[in-house]
Coordinates of C-alpha atoms and ligand atoms in Angstrom, one line a residue:
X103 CA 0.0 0.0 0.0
X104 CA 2.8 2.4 1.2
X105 CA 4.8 1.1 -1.4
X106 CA 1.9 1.9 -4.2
X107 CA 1.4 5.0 -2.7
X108 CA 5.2 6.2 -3.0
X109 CA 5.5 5.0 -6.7
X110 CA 1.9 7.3 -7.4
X111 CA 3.7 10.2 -5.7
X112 CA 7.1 9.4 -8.0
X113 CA 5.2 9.3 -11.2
X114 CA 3.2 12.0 -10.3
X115 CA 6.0 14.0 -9.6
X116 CA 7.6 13.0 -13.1
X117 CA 4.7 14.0 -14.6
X118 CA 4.6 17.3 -13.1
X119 CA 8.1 17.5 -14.0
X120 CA 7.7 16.7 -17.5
X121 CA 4.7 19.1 -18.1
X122 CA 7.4 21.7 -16.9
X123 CA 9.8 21.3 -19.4
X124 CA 12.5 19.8 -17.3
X125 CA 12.3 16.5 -17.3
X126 CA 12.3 14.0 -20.5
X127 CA 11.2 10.7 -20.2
X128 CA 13.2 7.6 -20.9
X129 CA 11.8 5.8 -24.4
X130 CA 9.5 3.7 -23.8
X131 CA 11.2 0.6 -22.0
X132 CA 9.9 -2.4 -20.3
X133 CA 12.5 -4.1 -17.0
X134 CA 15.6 -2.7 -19.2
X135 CA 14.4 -3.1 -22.6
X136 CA 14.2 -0.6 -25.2
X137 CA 12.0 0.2 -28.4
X138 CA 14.3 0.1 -31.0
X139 CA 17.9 -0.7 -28.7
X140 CA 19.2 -2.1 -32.6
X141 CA 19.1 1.3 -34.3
X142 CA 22.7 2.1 -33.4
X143 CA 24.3 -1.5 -33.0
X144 CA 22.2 -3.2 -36.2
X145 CA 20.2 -0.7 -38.0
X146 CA 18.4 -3.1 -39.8
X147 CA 17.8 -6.3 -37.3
X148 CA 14.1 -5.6 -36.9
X149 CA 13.7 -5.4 -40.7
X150 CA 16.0 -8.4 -41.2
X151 CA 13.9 -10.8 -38.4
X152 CA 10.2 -9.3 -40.2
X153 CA 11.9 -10.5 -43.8
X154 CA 12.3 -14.1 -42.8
X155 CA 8.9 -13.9 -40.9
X156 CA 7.1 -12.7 -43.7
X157 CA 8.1 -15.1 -46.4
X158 CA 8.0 -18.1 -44.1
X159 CA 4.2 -17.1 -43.6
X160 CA 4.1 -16.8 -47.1
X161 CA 4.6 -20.7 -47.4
X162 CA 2.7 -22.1 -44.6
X163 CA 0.5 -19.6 -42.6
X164 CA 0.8 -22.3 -39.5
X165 CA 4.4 -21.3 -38.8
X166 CA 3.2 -17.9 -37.8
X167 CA 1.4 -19.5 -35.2
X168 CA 4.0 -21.3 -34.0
X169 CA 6.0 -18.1 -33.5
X170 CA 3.3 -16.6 -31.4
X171 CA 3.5 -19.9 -29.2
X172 CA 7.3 -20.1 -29.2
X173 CA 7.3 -16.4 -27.5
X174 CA 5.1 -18.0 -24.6
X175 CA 6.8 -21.1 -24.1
X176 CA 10.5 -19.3 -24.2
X177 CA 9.2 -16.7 -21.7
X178 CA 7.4 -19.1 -19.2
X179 CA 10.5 -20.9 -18.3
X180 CA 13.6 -19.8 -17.2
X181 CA 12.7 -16.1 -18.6
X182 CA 12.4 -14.8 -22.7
X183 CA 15.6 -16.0 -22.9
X184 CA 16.0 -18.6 -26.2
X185 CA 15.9 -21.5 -23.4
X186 CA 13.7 -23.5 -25.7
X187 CA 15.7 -23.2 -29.0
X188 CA 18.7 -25.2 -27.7
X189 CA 19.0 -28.0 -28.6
X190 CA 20.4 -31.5 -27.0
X191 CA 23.8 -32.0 -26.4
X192 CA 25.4 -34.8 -24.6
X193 CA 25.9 -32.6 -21.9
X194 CA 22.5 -31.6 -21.9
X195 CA 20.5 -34.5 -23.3
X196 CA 17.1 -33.0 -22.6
X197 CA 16.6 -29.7 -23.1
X198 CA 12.9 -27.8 -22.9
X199 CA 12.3 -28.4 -26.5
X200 CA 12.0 -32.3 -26.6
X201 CA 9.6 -32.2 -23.5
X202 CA 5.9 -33.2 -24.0
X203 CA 4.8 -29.2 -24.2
X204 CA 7.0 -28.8 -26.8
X205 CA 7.5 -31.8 -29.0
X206 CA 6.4 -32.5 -31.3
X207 CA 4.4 -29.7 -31.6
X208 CA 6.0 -26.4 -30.8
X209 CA 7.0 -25.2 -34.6
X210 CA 8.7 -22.2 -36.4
X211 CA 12.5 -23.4 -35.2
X212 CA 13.6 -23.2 -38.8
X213 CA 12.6 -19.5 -39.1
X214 CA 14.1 -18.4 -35.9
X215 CA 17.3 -20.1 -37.5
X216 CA 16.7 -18.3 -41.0
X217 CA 16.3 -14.4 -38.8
X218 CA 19.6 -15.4 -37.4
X219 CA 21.3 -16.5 -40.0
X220 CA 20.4 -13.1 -42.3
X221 CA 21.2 -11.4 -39.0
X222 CA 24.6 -12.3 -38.2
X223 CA 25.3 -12.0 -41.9
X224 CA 24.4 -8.6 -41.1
X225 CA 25.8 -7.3 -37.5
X226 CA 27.9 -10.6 -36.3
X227 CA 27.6 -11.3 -32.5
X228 CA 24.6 -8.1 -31.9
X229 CA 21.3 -9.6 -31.9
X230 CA 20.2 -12.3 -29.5
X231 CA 18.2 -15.0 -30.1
X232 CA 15.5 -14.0 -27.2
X233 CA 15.3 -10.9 -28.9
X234 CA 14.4 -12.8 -32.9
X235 CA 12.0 -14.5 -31.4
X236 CA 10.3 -11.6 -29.9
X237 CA 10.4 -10.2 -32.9
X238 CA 9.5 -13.1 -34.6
X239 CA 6.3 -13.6 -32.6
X240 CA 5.4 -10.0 -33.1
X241 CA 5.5 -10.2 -36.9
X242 CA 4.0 -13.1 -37.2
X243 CA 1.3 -11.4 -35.3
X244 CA 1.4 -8.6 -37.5
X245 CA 1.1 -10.9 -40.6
X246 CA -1.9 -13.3 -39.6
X247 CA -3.6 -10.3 -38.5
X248 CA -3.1 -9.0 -41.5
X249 CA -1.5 -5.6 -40.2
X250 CA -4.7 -4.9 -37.6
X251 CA -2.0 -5.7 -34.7
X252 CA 0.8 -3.7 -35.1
X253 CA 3.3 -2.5 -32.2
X254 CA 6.8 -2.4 -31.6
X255 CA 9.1 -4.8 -29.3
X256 CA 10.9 -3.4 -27.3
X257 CA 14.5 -5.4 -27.3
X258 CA 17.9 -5.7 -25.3
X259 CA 17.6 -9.2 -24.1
X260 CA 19.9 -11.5 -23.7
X261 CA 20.4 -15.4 -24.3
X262 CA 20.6 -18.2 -21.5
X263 CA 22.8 -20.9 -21.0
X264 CA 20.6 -23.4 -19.2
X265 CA 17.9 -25.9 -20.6
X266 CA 15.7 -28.4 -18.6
X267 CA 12.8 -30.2 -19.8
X268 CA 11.2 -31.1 -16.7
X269 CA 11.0 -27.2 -16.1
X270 CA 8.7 -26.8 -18.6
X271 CA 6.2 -29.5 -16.5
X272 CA 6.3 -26.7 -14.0
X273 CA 5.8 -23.8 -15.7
X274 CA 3.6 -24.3 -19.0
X275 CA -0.2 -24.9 -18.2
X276 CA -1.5 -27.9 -20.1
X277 CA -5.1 -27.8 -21.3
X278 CA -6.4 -29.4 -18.8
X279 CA -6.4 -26.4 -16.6
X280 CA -9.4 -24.4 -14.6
X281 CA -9.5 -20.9 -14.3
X282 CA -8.0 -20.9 -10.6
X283 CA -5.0 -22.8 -11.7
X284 CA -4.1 -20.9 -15.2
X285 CA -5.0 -17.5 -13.2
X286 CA -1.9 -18.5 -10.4
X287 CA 0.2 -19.7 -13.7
X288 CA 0.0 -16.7 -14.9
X289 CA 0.3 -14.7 -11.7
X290 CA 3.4 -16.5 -11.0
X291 CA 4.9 -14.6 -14.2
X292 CA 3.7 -11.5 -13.2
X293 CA 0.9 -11.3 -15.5
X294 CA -2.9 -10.6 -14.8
X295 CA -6.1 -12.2 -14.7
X296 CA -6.9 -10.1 -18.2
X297 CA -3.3 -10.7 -19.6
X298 CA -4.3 -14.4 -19.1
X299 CA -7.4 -13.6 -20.9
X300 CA -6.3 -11.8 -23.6
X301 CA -2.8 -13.8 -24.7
X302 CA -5.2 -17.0 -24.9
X303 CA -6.4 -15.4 -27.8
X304 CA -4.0 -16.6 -29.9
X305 CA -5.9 -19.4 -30.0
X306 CA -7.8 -17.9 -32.7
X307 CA -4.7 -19.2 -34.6
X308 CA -2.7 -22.8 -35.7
X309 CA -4.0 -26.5 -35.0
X310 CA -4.0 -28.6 -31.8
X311 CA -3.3 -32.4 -31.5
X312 CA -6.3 -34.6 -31.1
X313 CA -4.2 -35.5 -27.7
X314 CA -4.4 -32.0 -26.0
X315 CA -8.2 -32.3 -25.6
X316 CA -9.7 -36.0 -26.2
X317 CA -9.5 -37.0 -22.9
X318 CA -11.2 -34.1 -21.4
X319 CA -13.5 -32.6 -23.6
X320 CA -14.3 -35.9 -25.8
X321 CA -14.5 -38.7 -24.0
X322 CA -16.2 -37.4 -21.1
X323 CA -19.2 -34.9 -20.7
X324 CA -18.4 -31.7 -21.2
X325 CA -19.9 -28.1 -21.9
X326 CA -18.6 -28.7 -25.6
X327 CA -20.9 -27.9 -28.4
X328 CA -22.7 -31.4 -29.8
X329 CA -22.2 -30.5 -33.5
X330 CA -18.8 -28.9 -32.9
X331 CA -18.0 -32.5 -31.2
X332 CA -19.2 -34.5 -33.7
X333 CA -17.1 -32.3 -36.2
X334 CA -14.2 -33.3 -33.8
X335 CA -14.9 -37.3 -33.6
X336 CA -14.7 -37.1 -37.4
X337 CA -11.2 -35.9 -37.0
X338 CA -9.9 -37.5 -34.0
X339 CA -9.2 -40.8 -32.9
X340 CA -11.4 -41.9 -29.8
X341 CA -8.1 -42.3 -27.8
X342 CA -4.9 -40.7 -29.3
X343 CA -2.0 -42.2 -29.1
X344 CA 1.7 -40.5 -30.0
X345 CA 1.6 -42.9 -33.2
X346 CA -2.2 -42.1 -33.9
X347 CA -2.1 -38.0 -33.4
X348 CA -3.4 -36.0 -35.8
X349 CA -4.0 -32.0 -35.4
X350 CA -7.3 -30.1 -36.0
X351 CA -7.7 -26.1 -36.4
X352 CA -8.1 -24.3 -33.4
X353 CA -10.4 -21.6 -35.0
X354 CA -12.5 -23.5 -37.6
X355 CA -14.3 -19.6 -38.9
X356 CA -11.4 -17.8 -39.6
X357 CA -8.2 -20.9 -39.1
X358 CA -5.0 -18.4 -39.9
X359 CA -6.4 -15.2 -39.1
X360 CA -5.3 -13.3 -36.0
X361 CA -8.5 -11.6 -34.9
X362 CA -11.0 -11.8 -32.1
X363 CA -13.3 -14.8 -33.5
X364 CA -11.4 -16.9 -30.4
X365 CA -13.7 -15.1 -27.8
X366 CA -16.9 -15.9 -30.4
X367 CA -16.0 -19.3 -30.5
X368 CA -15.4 -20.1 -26.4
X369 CA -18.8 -17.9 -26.3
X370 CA -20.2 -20.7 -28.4
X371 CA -18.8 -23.3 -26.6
X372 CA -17.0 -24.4 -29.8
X373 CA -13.9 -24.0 -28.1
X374 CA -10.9 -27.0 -28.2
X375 CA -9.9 -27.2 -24.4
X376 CA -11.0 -27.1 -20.9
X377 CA -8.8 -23.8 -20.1
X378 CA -10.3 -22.1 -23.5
X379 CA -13.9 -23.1 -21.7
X380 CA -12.8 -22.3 -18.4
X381 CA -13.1 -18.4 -19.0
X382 CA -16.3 -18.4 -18.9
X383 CA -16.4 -19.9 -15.1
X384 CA -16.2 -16.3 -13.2
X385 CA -18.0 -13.3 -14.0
X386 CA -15.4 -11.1 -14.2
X387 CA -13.8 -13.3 -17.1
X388 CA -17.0 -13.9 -18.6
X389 CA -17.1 -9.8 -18.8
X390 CA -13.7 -10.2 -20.1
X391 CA -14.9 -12.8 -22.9
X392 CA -18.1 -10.3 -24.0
X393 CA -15.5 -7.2 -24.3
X394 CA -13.3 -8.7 -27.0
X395 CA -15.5 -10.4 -28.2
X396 CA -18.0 -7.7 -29.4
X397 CA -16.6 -4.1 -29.2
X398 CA -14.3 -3.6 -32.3
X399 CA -10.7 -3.0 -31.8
X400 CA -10.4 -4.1 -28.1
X401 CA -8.9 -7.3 -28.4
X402 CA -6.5 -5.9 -30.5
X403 CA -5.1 -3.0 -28.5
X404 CA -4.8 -5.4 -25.3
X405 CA -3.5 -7.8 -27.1
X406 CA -0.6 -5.8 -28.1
X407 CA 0.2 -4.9 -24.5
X408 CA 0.3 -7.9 -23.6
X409 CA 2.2 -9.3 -25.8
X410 CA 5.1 -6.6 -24.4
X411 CA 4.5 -7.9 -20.7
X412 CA 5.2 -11.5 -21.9
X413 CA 7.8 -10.2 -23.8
X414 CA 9.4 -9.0 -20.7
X415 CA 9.3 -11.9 -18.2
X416 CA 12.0 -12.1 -16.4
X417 CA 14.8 -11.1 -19.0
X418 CA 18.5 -12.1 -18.4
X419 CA 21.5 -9.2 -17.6
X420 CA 24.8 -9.5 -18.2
X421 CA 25.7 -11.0 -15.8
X422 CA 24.1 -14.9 -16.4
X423 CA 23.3 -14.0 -20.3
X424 CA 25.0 -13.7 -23.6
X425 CA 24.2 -13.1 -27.3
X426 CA 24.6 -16.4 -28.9
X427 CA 26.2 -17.3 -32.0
X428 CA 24.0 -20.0 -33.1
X429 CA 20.2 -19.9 -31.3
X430 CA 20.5 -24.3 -30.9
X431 CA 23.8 -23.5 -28.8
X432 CA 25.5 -21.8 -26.0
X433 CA 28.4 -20.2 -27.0
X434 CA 31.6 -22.3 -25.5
Ligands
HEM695 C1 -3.8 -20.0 -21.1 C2 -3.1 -21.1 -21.0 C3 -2.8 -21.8 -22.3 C4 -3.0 -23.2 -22.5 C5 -3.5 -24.2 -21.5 C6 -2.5 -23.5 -23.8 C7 -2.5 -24.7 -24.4 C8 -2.3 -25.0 -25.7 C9 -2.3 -26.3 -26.3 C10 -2.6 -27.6 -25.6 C11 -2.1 -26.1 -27.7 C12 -2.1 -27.2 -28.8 C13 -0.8 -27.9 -28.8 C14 -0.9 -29.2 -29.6 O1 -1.5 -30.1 -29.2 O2 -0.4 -29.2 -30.8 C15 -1.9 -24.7 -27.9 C16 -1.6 -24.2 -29.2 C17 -1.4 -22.8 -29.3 N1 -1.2 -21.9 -28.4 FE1 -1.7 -22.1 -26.4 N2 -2.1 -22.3 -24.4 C18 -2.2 -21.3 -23.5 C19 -1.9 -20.0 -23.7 C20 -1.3 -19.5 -24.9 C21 -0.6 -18.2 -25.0 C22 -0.4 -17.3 -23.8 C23 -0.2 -18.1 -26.3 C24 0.5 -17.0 -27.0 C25 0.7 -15.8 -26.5 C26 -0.7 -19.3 -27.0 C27 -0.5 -19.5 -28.3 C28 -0.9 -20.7 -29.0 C29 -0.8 -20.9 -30.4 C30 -0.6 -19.8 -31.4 C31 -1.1 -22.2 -30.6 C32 -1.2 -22.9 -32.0 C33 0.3 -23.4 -32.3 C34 0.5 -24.0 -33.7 O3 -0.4 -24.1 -34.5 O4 1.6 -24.4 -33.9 N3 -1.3 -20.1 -26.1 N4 -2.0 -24.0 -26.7
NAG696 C1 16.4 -30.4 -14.3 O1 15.4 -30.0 -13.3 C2 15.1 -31.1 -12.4 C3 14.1 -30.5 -11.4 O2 13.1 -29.7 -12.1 C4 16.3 -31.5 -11.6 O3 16.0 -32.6 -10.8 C5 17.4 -31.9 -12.6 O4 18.6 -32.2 -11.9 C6 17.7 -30.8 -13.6 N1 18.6 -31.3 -14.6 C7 19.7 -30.5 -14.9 C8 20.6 -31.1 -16.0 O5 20.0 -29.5 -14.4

C-alpha cells in the first residue's frame, strides 16, 4: 500500500516535472528493454527478423502460429531467454524443447534459425536469439492479423545458458487447466487475470493435436458444443496415441487469421480445451470474454500490451546471459 502509494507520488512527480519542461522521459522501455535498442548496433535487425517472418508465412500460414506460441513457451521458463531453442547436447541430453509441451508440436524453429542467419550476416555477435524470437512472434502477429495488430518490441535481451525439460512441466499450463489454476500460472509470471485472458487469444490461430483435448473434452461430458464434437470425432481418434495424433484447427471460422473470432468461438462453446472453456467460469472473465468479443478494436489493442508484458518476463543481464552465435547452442 505504502509502497503503491510512493510510486503514485514518484510518477506524479515525473509528470509534473515533465509538463514543466525539465524533465524528458526515458523511451518507452519495459524491465531494461528498449523500443528500437538495434538502431545504433544493427540498423536493420528488426527489418532483417520481419523479412524471414514474412516469407516463411508466405509458405505455410501455420508457422506464424508457431511463433506466437514459441514467444510464450520461451518466456514461461527460465525467462524470454531462447531456453527452448537449444537443442540436445550430450551434456545436456534433454533440453525444454523435446519435452511433451513442446515436442512434437512447438514449430517455427527453422525460421528463428533463418532471422539469425540473415542477421549475423548482417551485425555478427549483436542480436540475440530472445530478442528474434520476440520479434519473430510480433511479426507473425502482424502478418496473420493481416497488419490490424501492429506495435513495436521493445529489445535488449539476452540469451541463456541453461535448458531443462522437466522445467517446462512446472511452468507451462497444459489444457487441462481451470481458471484458478491458469489464473496462479499466470500470476506467478507476473501477468494478470486479463493478460491471461487476452494472450489466450492466440488461439484464434494454428492446430492442436487430437491429444491436447480428447480425454477431457471428448471422452467425457463436457460443456462442448454437440455438432462442434461430432465435427471433432470425425477428426480425432477416440483415444490418441503419440503414433495415432493428428492435429485439427483451433479456430474453424477464420483458421489463420489473427483476430477476435477466439472469444466468439469459447462464447459458443466451440472451443478445443478445458482452459479455453474455463473463462467463462467467473463473472469477471465472462465480462472479459463479452469485451473482446464484441466491441471492435479491443482485443486488438490489449492484445498488443500484452504481448510486451510477456515479452518482458523475467529477461536475463549481463551478468548470467549472452548473445549467442547460433540460437541451438551456448556459446563455449
Ligand atoms: C492460457 C493457457 C494456455 C494453455 C492451457 C494453452 C494450451 C495450448 C495447447 C494444448 C495447444 C495445442 C498444442 C498441440 O496439441 O499441438 C496450444 C496451441 C497454441 N497456443 Fe496455447 N495455451 C495457452 C496460452 C497460450 C498463450 C499465452 C499463447 C501465446 C501468447 C498461446 C498460443 C498458442 C498458439 C498460437 C497455438 C497454435 C500453435 C500451432 O499451431 O503451432 N497459447 N496451446
Ligand atoms: C532439471 O530439473 C530437475 C528438477 O526440475 C532436476 O532434478 C534436474 O537435476 C535438472 N537437470 C539438470 C541437467 O539441471
Amino acid at each position: 500500500m505504502a509502497n503503491k502509494l510512493a510510486a503514485l507520488l514518484v510518477s506524479f512527480a515525473m509528470l509534473m516535472a515533465a509538463a514543466a519542461g525539465f524533465y524528458t522521459p526515458p523511451s518507452p522501455s519495459t524491465c531494461g528493454l528498449k523500443v528500437g535498442y538495434y538502431h545504433d548496433k544493427c540498423p536493420h535487425a528488426e527489418a532483417i527478423v520481419r523479412g524471414a517472418v514474412g516469407a516463411a508465412i508466405l509458405r505455410d500460414p501455420g508457422v506464424g502460429a508457431g511463433l506466437i506460441r514459441m514467444l510464450f513457451h520461451d518466456c514461461f521458463v527460465e525467462g524470454c531467454d531462447a531456453s527452448v531453442l537449444l537443442d540436445p547436447t550430450p551434456a545436456n541430453p534433454q533440453p525444454e524443447k523435446l519435452a511433451p509441451p513442446n515436442n512434437p508440436s512447438l514449430r517455427g524453429f527453422e525460421v528463428i534459425d533463418a532471422a539469425k542467419t540473415a542477421v549475423e550476416a548482417a551485425c555478427p555477435g549483436v542480436v540475440s536469439c530472445a530478442d528474434i524470437v520476440a520479434f519473430a512472434a510480433r511479426d507473425a502477429s502482424f502478418f496473420l492479423s493481416n497488419s490490424r495488430v501492429s506495435f513495436d518490441m521493445p529489445s535488449g535481451r539476452l540469451d541463456g545458458r541453461y535448458s531443462n525439460a522437466s522445467r517446462t512441466l512446472d511452468f507451462l499450463p497444459p489444457p487441462k487447466f481451470n481458471l484458478g489454476q491458469l489464473v496462479a500460472n499466470f500470476a506467478a509470471k507476473g501477468l494478470s487475470v486479463e493478460d491471461m485472458v487476452v494472450l489466450a487469444g492466440s488461439h484464434t490461430v494454428g492446430r492442436s493435436h487430437c491429444s491436447s483435448f480428447v480425454p477431457d473434452r471428448l471422452a467425457v461430458p463436457s460443456d462442448i458444443d454437440p455438432s462442434f464434437a461430432a465435427t471433432l470425432r470425425d477428426q480425432c481418434p477416440a483415444s490418441p496415441s503419440s503414433g495415432n495424433d493428428p492435429t485439427v484447427v483451433q479456430d474453424v471460422e477464420t483458421p489463420n487469421k489473427l483476430d477476435n473470432q477466439y472469444y466468439k468461438n469459447v462464447l459458443a462453446h466451440k472451443a478445443l480445451f478445458t482452459s479455453d472453456a474455463s473463462l467463462l467460469t467467473s463473472p469477471a472473465t465472462m465480462k472479459m470474454v463479452l469485451d473482446n468479443a464484441n466491441i471492435p478494436g479491443w482485443w486488438e489493442d490489449r492484445f498488443q500490451k500484452a504481448m510486451v508484458k510477456l515479452a518482458a518476463v523475467e529477461v536475463k543481464t549481463s551478468g548470467n546471459g549472452e548473445v549467442r552465435r547460433n540460437c541451438r547452442a551456448v556459446n563455449y
